[in-house]
Every structure is written in structure tokens, then in C-alpha cells.
Coordinates of C-alpha atoms and ligand atoms in Angstrom, one line a residue:
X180 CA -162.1 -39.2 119.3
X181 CA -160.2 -37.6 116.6
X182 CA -157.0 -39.0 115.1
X183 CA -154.0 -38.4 116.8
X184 CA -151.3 -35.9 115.6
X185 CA -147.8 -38.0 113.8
X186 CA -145.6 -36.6 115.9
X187 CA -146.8 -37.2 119.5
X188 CA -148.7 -40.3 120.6
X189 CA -151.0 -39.5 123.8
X190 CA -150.5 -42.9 125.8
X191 CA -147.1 -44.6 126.7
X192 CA -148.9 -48.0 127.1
X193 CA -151.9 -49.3 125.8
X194 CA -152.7 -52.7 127.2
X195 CA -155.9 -54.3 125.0
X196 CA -158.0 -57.2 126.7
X197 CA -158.8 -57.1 130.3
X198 CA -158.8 -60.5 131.0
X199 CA -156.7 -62.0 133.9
X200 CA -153.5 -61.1 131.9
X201 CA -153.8 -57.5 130.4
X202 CA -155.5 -56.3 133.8
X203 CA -152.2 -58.2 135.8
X204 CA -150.4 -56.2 133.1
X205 CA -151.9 -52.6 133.8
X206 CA -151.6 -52.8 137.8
X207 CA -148.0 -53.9 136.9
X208 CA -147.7 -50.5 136.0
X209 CA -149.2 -48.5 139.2
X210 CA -147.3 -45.6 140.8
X211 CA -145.1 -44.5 137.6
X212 CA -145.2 -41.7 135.9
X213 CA -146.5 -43.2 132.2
X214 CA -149.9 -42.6 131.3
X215 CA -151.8 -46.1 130.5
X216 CA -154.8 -47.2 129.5
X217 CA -156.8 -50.7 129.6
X218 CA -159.2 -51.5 126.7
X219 CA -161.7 -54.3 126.2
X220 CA -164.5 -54.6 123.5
X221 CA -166.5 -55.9 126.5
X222 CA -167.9 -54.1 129.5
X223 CA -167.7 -55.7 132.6
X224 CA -168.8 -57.9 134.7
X225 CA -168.3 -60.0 131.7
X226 CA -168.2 -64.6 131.1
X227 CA -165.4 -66.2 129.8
X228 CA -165.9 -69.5 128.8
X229 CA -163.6 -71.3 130.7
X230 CA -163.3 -74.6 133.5
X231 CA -163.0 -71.8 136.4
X232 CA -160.1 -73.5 138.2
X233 CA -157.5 -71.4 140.1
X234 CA -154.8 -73.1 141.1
X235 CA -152.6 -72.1 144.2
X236 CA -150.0 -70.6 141.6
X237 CA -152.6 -68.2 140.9
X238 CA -153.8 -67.2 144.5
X239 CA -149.8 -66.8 145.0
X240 CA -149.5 -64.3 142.4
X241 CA -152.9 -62.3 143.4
X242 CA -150.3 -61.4 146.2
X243 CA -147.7 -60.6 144.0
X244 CA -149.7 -58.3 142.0
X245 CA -150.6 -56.0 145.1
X246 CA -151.9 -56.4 148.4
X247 CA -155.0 -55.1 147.9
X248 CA -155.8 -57.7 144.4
X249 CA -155.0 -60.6 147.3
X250 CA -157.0 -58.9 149.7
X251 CA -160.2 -58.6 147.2
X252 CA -159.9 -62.2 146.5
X253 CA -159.9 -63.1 150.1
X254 CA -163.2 -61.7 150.9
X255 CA -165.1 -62.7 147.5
X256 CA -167.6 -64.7 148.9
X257 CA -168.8 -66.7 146.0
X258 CA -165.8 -69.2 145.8
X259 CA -165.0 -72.8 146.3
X260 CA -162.3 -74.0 147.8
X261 CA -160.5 -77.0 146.7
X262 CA -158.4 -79.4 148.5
X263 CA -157.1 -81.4 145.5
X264 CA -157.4 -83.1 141.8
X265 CA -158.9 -86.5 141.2
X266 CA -157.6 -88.3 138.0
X267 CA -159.7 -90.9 136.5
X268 CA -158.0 -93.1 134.4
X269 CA -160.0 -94.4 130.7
X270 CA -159.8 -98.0 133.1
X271 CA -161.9 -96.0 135.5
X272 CA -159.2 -95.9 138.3
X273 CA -158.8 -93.0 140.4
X274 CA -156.0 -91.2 141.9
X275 CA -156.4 -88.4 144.1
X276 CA -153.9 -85.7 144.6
X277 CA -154.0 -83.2 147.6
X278 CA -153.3 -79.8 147.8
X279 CA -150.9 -79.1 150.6
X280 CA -153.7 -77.0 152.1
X281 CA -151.6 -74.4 153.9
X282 CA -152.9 -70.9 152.8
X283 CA -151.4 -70.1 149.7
X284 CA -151.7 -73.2 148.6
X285 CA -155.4 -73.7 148.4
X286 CA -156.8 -73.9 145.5
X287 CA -160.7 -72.6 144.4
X288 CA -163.4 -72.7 141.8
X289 CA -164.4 -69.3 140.9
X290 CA -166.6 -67.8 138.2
X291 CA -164.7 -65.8 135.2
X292 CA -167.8 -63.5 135.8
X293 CA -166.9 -63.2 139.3
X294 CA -162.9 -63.4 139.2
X295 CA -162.4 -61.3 136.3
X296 CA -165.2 -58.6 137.3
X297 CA -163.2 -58.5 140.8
X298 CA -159.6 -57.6 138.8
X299 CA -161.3 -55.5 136.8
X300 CA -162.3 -53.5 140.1
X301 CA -158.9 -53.6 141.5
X302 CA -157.5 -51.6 138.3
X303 CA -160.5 -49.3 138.4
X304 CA -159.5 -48.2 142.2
X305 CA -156.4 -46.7 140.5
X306 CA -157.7 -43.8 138.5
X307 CA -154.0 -43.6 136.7
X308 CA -155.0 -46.4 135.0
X309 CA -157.5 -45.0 132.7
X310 CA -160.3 -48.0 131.1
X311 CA -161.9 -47.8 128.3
X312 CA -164.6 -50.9 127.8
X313 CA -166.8 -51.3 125.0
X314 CA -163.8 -50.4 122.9
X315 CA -162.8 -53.0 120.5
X316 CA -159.7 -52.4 118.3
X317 CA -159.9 -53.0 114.9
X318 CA -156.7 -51.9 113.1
X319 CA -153.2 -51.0 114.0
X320 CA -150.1 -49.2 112.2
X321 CA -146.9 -48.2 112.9
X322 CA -146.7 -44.8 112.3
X323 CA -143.1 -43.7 112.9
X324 CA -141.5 -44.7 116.5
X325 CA -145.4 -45.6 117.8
X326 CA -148.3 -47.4 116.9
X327 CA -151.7 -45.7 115.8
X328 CA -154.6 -47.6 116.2
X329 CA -158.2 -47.5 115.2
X330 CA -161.4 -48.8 117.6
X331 CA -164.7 -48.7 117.9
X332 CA -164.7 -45.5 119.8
X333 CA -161.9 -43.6 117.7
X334 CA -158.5 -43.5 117.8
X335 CA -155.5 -43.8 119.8
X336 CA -151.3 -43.6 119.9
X337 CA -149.3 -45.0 122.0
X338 CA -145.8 -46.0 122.0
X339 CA -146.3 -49.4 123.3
X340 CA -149.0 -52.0 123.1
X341 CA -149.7 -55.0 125.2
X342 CA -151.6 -57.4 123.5
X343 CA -153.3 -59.4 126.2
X344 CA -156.2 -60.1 123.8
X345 CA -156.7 -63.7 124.0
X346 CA -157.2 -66.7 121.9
X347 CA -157.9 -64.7 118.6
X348 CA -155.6 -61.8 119.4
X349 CA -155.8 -59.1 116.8
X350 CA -152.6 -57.7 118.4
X351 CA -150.7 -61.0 117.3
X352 CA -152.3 -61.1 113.6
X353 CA -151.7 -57.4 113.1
X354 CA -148.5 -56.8 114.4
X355 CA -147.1 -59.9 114.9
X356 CA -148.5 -61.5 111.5
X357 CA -149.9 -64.3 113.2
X358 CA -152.3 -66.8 111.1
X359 CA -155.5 -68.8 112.2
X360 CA -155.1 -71.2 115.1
X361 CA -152.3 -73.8 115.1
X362 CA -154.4 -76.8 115.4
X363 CA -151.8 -79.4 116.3
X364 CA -151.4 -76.7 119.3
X365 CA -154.6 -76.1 120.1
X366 CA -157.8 -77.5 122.0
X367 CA -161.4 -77.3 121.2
X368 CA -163.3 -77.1 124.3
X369 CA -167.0 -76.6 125.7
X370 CA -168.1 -75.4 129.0
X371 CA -171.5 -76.3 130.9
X372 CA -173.2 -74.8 133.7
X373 CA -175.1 -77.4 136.2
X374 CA -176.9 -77.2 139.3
X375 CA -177.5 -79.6 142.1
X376 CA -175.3 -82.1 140.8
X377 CA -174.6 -85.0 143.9
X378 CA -171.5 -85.2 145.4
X379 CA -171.3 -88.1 147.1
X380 CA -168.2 -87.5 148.3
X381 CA -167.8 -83.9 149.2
X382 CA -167.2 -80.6 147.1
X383 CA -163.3 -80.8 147.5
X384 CA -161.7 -82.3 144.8
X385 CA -162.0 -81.3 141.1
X386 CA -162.2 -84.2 138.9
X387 CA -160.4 -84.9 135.4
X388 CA -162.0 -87.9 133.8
X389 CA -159.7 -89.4 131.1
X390 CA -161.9 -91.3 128.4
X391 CA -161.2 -93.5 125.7
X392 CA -162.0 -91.1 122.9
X393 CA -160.9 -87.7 123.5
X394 CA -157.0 -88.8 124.7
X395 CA -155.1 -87.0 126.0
X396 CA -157.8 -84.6 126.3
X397 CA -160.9 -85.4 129.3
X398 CA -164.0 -84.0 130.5
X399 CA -164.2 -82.2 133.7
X400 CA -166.4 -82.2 137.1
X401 CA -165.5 -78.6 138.8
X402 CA -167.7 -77.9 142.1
X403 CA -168.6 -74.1 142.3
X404 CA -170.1 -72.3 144.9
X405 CA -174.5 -71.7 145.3
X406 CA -174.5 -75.5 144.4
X407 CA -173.0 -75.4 141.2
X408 CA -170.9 -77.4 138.8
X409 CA -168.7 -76.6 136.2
X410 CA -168.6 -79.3 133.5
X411 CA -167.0 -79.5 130.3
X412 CA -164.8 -81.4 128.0
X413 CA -162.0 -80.4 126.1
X414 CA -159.6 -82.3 122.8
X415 CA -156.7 -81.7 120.5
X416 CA -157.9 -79.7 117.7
X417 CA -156.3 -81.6 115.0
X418 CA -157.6 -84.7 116.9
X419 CA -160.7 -83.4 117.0
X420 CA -161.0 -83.3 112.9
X421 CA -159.1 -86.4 112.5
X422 CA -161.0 -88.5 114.3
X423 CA -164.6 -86.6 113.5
X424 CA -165.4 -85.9 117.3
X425 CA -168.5 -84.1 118.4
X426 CA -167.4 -82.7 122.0
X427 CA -171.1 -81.8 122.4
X428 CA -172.6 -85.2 121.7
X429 CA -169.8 -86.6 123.7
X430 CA -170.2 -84.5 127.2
X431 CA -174.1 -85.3 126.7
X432 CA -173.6 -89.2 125.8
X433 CA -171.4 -89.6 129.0
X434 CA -173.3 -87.4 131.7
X435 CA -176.1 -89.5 131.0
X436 CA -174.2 -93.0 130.2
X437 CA -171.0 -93.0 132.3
X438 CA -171.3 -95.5 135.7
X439 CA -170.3 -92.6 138.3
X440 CA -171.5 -89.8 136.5
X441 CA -174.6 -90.6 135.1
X442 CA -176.5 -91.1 138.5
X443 CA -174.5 -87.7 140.0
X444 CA -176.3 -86.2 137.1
X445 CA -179.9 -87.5 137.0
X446 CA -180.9 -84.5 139.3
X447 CA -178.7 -81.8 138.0
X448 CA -180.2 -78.6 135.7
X449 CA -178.2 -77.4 133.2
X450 CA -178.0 -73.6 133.4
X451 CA -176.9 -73.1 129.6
X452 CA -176.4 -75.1 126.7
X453 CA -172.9 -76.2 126.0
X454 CA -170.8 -73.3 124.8
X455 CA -167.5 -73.9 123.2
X456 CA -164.2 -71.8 122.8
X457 CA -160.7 -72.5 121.9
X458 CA -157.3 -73.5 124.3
X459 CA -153.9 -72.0 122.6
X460 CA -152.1 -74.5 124.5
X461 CA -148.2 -73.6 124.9
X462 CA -146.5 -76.6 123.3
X463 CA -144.3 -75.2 120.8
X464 CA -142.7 -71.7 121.3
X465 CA -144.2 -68.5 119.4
X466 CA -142.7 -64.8 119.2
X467 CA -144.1 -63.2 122.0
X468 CA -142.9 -59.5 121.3
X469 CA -141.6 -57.3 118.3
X470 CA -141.4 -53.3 117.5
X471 CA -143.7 -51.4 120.0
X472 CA -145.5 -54.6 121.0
X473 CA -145.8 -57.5 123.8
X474 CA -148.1 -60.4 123.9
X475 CA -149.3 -61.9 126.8
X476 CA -151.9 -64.4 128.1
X477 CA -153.1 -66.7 125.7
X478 CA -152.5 -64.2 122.9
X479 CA -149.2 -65.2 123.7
X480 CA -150.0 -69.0 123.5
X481 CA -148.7 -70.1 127.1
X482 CA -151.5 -72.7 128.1
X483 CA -150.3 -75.7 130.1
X484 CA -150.8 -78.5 127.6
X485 CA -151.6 -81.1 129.9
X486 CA -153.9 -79.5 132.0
X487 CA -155.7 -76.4 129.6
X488 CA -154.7 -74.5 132.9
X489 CA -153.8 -70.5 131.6
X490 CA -155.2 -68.3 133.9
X491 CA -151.5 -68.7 136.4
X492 CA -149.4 -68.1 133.1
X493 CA -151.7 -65.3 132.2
X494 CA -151.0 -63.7 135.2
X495 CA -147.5 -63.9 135.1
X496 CA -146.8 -63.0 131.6
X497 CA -149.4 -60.0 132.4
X498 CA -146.8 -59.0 135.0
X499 CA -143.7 -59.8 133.0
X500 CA -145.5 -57.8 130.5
X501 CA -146.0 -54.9 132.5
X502 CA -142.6 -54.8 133.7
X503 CA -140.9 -54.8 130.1
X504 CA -143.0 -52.3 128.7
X505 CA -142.1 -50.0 131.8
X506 CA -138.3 -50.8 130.9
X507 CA -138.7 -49.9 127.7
X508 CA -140.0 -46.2 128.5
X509 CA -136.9 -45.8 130.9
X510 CA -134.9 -47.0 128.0
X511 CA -137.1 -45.0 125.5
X512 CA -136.5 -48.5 123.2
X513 CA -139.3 -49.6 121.7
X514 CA -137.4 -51.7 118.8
X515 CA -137.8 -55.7 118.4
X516 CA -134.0 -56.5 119.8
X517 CA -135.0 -54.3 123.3
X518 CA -138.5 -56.0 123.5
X519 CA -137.3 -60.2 123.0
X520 CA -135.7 -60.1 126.3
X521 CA -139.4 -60.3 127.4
X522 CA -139.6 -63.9 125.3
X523 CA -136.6 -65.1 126.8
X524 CA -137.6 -63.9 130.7
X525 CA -140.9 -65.4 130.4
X526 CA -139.6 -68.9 128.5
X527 CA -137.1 -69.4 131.2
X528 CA -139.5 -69.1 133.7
X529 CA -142.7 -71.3 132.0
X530 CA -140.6 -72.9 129.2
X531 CA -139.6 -76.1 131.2
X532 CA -142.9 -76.5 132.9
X533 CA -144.6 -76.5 129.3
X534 CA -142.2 -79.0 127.8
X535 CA -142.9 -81.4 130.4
X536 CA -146.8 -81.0 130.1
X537 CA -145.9 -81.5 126.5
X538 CA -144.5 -84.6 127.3
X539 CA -147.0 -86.0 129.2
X540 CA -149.7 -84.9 127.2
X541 CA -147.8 -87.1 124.3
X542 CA -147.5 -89.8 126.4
X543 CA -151.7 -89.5 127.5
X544 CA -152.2 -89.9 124.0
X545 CA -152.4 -93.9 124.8
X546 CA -154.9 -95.3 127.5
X547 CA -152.3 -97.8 128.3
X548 CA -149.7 -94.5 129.8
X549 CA -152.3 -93.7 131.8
X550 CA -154.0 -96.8 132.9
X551 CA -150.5 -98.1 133.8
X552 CA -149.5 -94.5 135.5
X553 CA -152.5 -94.8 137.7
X554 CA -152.5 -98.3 138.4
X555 CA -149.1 -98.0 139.5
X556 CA -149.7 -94.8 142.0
X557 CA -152.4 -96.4 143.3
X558 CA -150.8 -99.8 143.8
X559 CA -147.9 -98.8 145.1
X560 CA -147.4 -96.4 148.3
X561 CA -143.9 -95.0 147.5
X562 CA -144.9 -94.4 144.2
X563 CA -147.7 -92.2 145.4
X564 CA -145.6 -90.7 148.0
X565 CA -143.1 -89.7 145.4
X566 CA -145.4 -88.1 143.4
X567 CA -146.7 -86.3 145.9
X568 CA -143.6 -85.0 147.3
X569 CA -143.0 -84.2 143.8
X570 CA -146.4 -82.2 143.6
X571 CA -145.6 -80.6 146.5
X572 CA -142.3 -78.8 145.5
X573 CA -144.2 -75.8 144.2
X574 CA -140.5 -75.8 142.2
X575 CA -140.9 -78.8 140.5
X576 CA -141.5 -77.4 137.2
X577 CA -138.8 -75.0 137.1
X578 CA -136.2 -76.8 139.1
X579 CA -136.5 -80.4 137.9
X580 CA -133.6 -80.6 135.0
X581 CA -131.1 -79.5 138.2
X582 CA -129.4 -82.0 140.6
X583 CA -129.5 -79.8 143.8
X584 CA -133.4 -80.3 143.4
X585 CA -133.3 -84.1 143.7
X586 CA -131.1 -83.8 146.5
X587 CA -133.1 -81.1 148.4
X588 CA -135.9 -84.0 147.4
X589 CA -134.0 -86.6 149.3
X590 CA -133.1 -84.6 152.5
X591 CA -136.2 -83.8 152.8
X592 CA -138.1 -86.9 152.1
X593 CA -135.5 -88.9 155.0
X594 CA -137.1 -86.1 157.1
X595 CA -140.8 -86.8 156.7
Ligands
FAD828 C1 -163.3 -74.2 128.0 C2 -162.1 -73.7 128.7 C3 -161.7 -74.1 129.9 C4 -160.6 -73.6 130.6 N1 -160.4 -73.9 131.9 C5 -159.4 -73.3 132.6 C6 -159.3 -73.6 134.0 O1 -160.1 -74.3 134.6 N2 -158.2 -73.0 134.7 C7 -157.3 -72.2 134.0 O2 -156.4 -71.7 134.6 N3 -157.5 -71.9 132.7 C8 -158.5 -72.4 132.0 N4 -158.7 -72.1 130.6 C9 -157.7 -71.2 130.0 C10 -158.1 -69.7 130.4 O3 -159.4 -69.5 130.2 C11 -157.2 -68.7 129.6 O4 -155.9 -69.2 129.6 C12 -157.3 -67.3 130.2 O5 -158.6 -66.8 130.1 C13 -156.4 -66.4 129.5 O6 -156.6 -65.1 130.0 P1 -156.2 -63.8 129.0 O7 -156.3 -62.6 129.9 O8 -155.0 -64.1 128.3 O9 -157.4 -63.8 128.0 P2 -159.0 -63.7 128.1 O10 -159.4 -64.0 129.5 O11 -159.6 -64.4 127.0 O12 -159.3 -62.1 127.9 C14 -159.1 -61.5 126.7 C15 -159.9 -60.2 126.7 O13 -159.6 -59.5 125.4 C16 -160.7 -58.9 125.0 N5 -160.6 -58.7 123.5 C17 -160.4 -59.6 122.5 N6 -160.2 -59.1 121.3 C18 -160.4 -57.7 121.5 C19 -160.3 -56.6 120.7 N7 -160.1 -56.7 119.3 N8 -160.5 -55.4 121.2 C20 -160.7 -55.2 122.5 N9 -160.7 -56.2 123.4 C21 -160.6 -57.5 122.9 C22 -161.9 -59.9 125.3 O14 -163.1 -59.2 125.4 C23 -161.4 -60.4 126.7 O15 -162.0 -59.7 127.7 C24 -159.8 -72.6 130.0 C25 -160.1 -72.2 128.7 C26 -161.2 -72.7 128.0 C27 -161.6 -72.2 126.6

């Protein structure tokens, strides 16, 4: 492709990375009249290291994002569904949480191969949206009121550019001046394929094991579909340096060590070796947007710290994304004042939800928290109750600093 003219650029919005956010970002955009494309370095069906757990947030906003995404979803076949999360405490207590289980609040276990080849699809029905994979950018300049920018397969103008290009987002170093990874806000973790791991007790639950040495992080048990297991481990960055920790060694030592896992394991096959990628977990507040750009996804740095769960935020700032870039066309404002109302609209929707995981994840730091956190749910029936009422309220995390939440809590716990 040859380089675009100065005075014209030949796409409104370019959205790079076609992961769960920039893909939620370009169907945000269906049935206007901008013309948009969808890069990715990758072609697809593509892996993405990752645990593979959707929660119901993220089922909720398939439906959001357009009938037909929810649709998709429904009838992908190699899914599992999930009920619930059990914690294990470092004192080897359990506490097991339940999903609700009406339907949009089931949870599943589902491939990044699979989920993200299947949104991928979705956009690729809409020939408005025009993809380009196997395209990976490489630099980007402002050039006037747009943004010229070089990839592997030539170049390209647009006027705005959604950078939903994950964990290492050249968007965010280029545009937004971003350095290397923030360590103290950012996890190390490794993913492992098994087969034919036992379940003793059924394939409903996923399991967070919290363990002595990787606090607040744990290693995770996630039953997939065919009769497989995700496993994997994730820890702190900074903690991981500090305290000289080999995630590898550790996921191996346990799987074949630990007193429940070890015999769950003796029959499993590993499927791959242990790969490892990083968490930009959302625990303190980045700029998210700036002249002729958004970020989204974890090129935004939105991760729940607690949990490593991104793929709900993803979507959502994806969306949000979407949205704000289509304002600024009608607006024809592509300057750094117009674009922050995107930070503040997607930090007062997440921003409460992430301090609080920040909180706990500070407060999982010590085994005692947690041992004494289970212990007491376990022990005691209205504790549990509580929490789960808590857990419940799907608006727990955005409602929780207001009064008329506790009392809506109240009425409706005198009713159960
Ligand atoms: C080990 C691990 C376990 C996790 N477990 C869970 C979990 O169980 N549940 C959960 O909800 N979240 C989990 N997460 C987090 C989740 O994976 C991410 O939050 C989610 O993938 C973010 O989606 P995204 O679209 O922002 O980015 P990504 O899914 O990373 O997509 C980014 C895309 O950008 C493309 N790209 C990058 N650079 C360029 C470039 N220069 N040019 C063109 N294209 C480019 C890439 O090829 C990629 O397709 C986990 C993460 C890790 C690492």
C-alpha cells in the first residue's frame, strides 16, 4: 500500500488488536456511516495465553454487543459451564461460591482459540468493518489533524486510533509515551494445558488455590470442555523478583506435591509446556486516551487485581471505546480535552470495583487475611449468607460506597 496523501486520511477509525476488546470496539461501530478497519499482526483462529474464564459479566455483555455476538456464543459447542468459584485458603480451607445460575448469570470455561476466533467471525459477517490480519503496526505519527501509521503491509491514515493492543501496546508507548510494564502493577503468569485430570467432585466449580508463597497471587484448576483442564499460576511482578520465585518450578512442585492436587494429577497429560505472559492489572489509574487516540483492554491496564479477570473489562472498555471514537467524528474533535471524557466514563463505571479488588488484593498479601476470611465464612452461616447476597448483587461493585444499596440489601435479605 502506498503512503497516504497529508491532507486526507482514508479511514475514520482504525482499531489495532482483535482481541476481546478492539473486536467489542469495531462492532460498537456497525450501521454508521464511518469507514473502519480492524488490524491484528495475527491471523485468526489465534491462542491467547490466558485462564479462559468468562464470567457472567461477560456473557451479559455478548448481549449487549449485538444479538447475533450472544447468539454465536450460545451455540459454541466447545464450552464449559460453570456453576461457581471455590477458594482455597494457604490453611487448605475451602469456600465455595455459587453462581446464581439463572441464564445470564452462568459462567463458562472457553478457549481464547475458540472465544476469540468466534468474535472475530461476528465482525467479519459485517463487511463494513474491513480486517486486515497479519498486519502488525510498527510506527505511528501525527501528521496534522490524523495519525499516519506504518505496518507490515504498508500504510494507513486515519483520524482516530483505538489501541486495543494488549499487554505491550505499541499504541500506548507511541502515542501515549508509555514505558515498560509497571511491575508493582503487574502479574507474571503461566498457563498449562491438561487432559484427563480427576474431578472428584464434578466439572462445576473453578478453583483458586491460595498458597503460601505466591500471596496474594494462587494457582488455578479451570475445567474445559473434551476433558480438559486449564491450569496455571499467576504472582505480583515486583513479588516475583523480590522474593526470587520460579512460577514454573512452583506449578510443577505442587501438581505433583500438593494433598488434593497431586493425586487429581497423577493421570493428567500435559498438552504444552508451561507458557507464560503478563497481567496489567488495574490498580492504579493510567491515561486511557489523548489526541486522535483511545486505549482499551489491557492496553488500557483495567485488569481486576484480585482476580487477573480482564476479558469483562475488555469488553466494556471495547464498547465505551467504540462509542467515543463515533462521538468524536459527529463532533469532528479529535483533540486530548474531547477524548478524556472516555477516561472519566469508563473510571466511573470500573474505578470502584478496581479499588476494592485493590484492597483485598493488599489485604491477601498475608495468609492470616485469608485463612481468617475463610475460616470465618465457613464457620459461620450468616457470614456466608452475607457474602453471598453480596455476590449476588451483580451491583455490588459499582453501588457499594451508596446507602440506598445497603438498604435495598436489607429489604431484600428480610425477604429471603
Ligand atoms: C495467564 C493469564 C490468565 C488469564 N486468565 C484470565 C481469565 O481466566 N479470565 C479473564 O477474564 N481474564 C484473564 N486474563 C486476562 C485476559 O487474558 C486479558 O485481560 C484479555 O485478553 C484482554 O483482551 P484485549 O483484547 O485487551 O487484549 P488481547 O486479548 O491480548 O488482544 C490483543 C491483540 O492485539 C494484537 N497486537 C498486539 N500488538 C500488535 C501490533 N503491534 N500490531 C497489530 N496487532 C497487535 C495481538 O495479536 C492480539 O490479538 C488472563 C491473562 C493471563 C496472561
Amino acid at each position: 500500500m502506498k503512503e497516504a496523501r497529508d491532507d486526507s486520511p482514508e479511514w475514520d477509525i482504525i482499531i489495532v488488536g482483535a482481541g476481546p476488546a478492539g473486536t467489542a470496539a469495531a462492532l460498537e461501530t456497525l450501521n454508521k456511516k464511518y469507514k473502519v478497519a480492524l488490524m491484528d499482526k495475527a491471523t485468526f483462529p489465534r491462542d491467547k495465553i490466558c485462564g479462559d474464564a468468562l464470567s457472567p459479566d461477560v456473557i451479559q455483555q455478548f448481549a449487549r454487543i449485538l444479538p447475533s455476538l450472544a447468539e454465536r456464543f450460545a451455540a459454541l459447542e466447545a464450552k464449559q459451564e460453570i456453576d461457581g468459584l471455590r477458594t482455597i485458603a494457604p490453611n487448605k480451607k475451602q469456600l465455595d461460591i455459587k453462581l446464581n445460575g439463572r441464564q445470564m448469570e452462568k459462567g463458562y470455561v472457553v478457549s481464547r482459540l475458540d472465544l476469540d476466533a468466534l468474535m472475530m467471525d461476528e465482525v467479519k459477517s459485517h463487511p463494513e468493518i474491513q480486517v486486515f490480519e497479519d498486519t502488525e503496526i510498527l510506527a505511528i505519527r501525527h501528521v496534522g489533524q490524523f495519525l499516519r501509521i506504518e505496518t507490515s503491509k504498508g500504510f494507513f491514515s486515519t483520524r482516530i486510533l483505538i489501541g486495543a493492543d494488549g499487554n505491550h501496546s505499541i499504541v500506548a508507548k507511541l502515542l501515549g509515551g508509555r514505558q515498560s510494564i509497571d511491575r508493582k502493577h503487574h502479574c507474571a503468569a503461566m498457563r498449562q494445558y491438561f487432559e484427563n485430570v480427576d474431578w472428584p467432585e464434578g466439572r462445576s466449580l473453578i478453583e483458586l488455590h491460595f498458597m503460601n508463597e505466591i500471596l496474594p497471587g494462587y494457582l488455578w484448576v479451570f475445567p474445559m470442555a473434551n476433558n480438559r483442564a486449564n491450569v496455571g499460576i499467576g504472582m505480583l511482578s515486583s513479588d516475583v523478583s523480590k522474593r526470587k520465585v520460579n512460577l514454573k518450578k512452583v506449578l510443577e512442585h505442587q501438581l505433583a506435591t500438593h494433598p488434593e492436587l497431586a493425586p487429581r494429577f497423577a493421570n493428567a497429560r500435559p498438552l504444552e509446556t508451561a507458557k507464560g505472559f503478563g497481567i496489567p492489572i488495574g490498580s492504579r489509574r493510567y491515561a486511557l486516551s489523548g489526541k486522535n487516540y483511545l486505549l482499551a483492554g489491557d492496553a488500557a491496564r483495567i485488569v481486576d487485581p484480585l482476580s487477573g479477570e480482564g476479558i469483562g473489562n475488555a469488553l466494556r472498555s471495547g464498547r465505551f471505546a467504540g462509542k467515543h471514537a463515533l462521538l468524536a467524528l459527529e463532533a469532528n474533535r479529535f483533540d486530548a480535552g474531547f477524548l478524556k471524557a472516555y477516561d472519566e466514563k469508563l473510571y466511573s463505571m470500573i474505578g470502584d470495583e478496581l479499588r476494592i479488588s485493590r484492597f483485598l488484593q493488599k489485604s491477601f498479601r498475608y495468609r492470616g487475611t485469608l485463612n481468617f476470611l475463610i475460616n470465618l465464612t465457613t464457620g459461620s452461616k450468616k457470614f456466608r449468607s452475607l457474602i453471598h447476597l453480596l455476590l449476588e448483587e451483580t451491583n455490588f461493585f459499582t453501588e457499594w460506597a451508596r446507602l440506598s444499596y445497603y438498604k435495598r440489601l436489607i429489604t431484600k435479605k428480610r425477604k429471603l
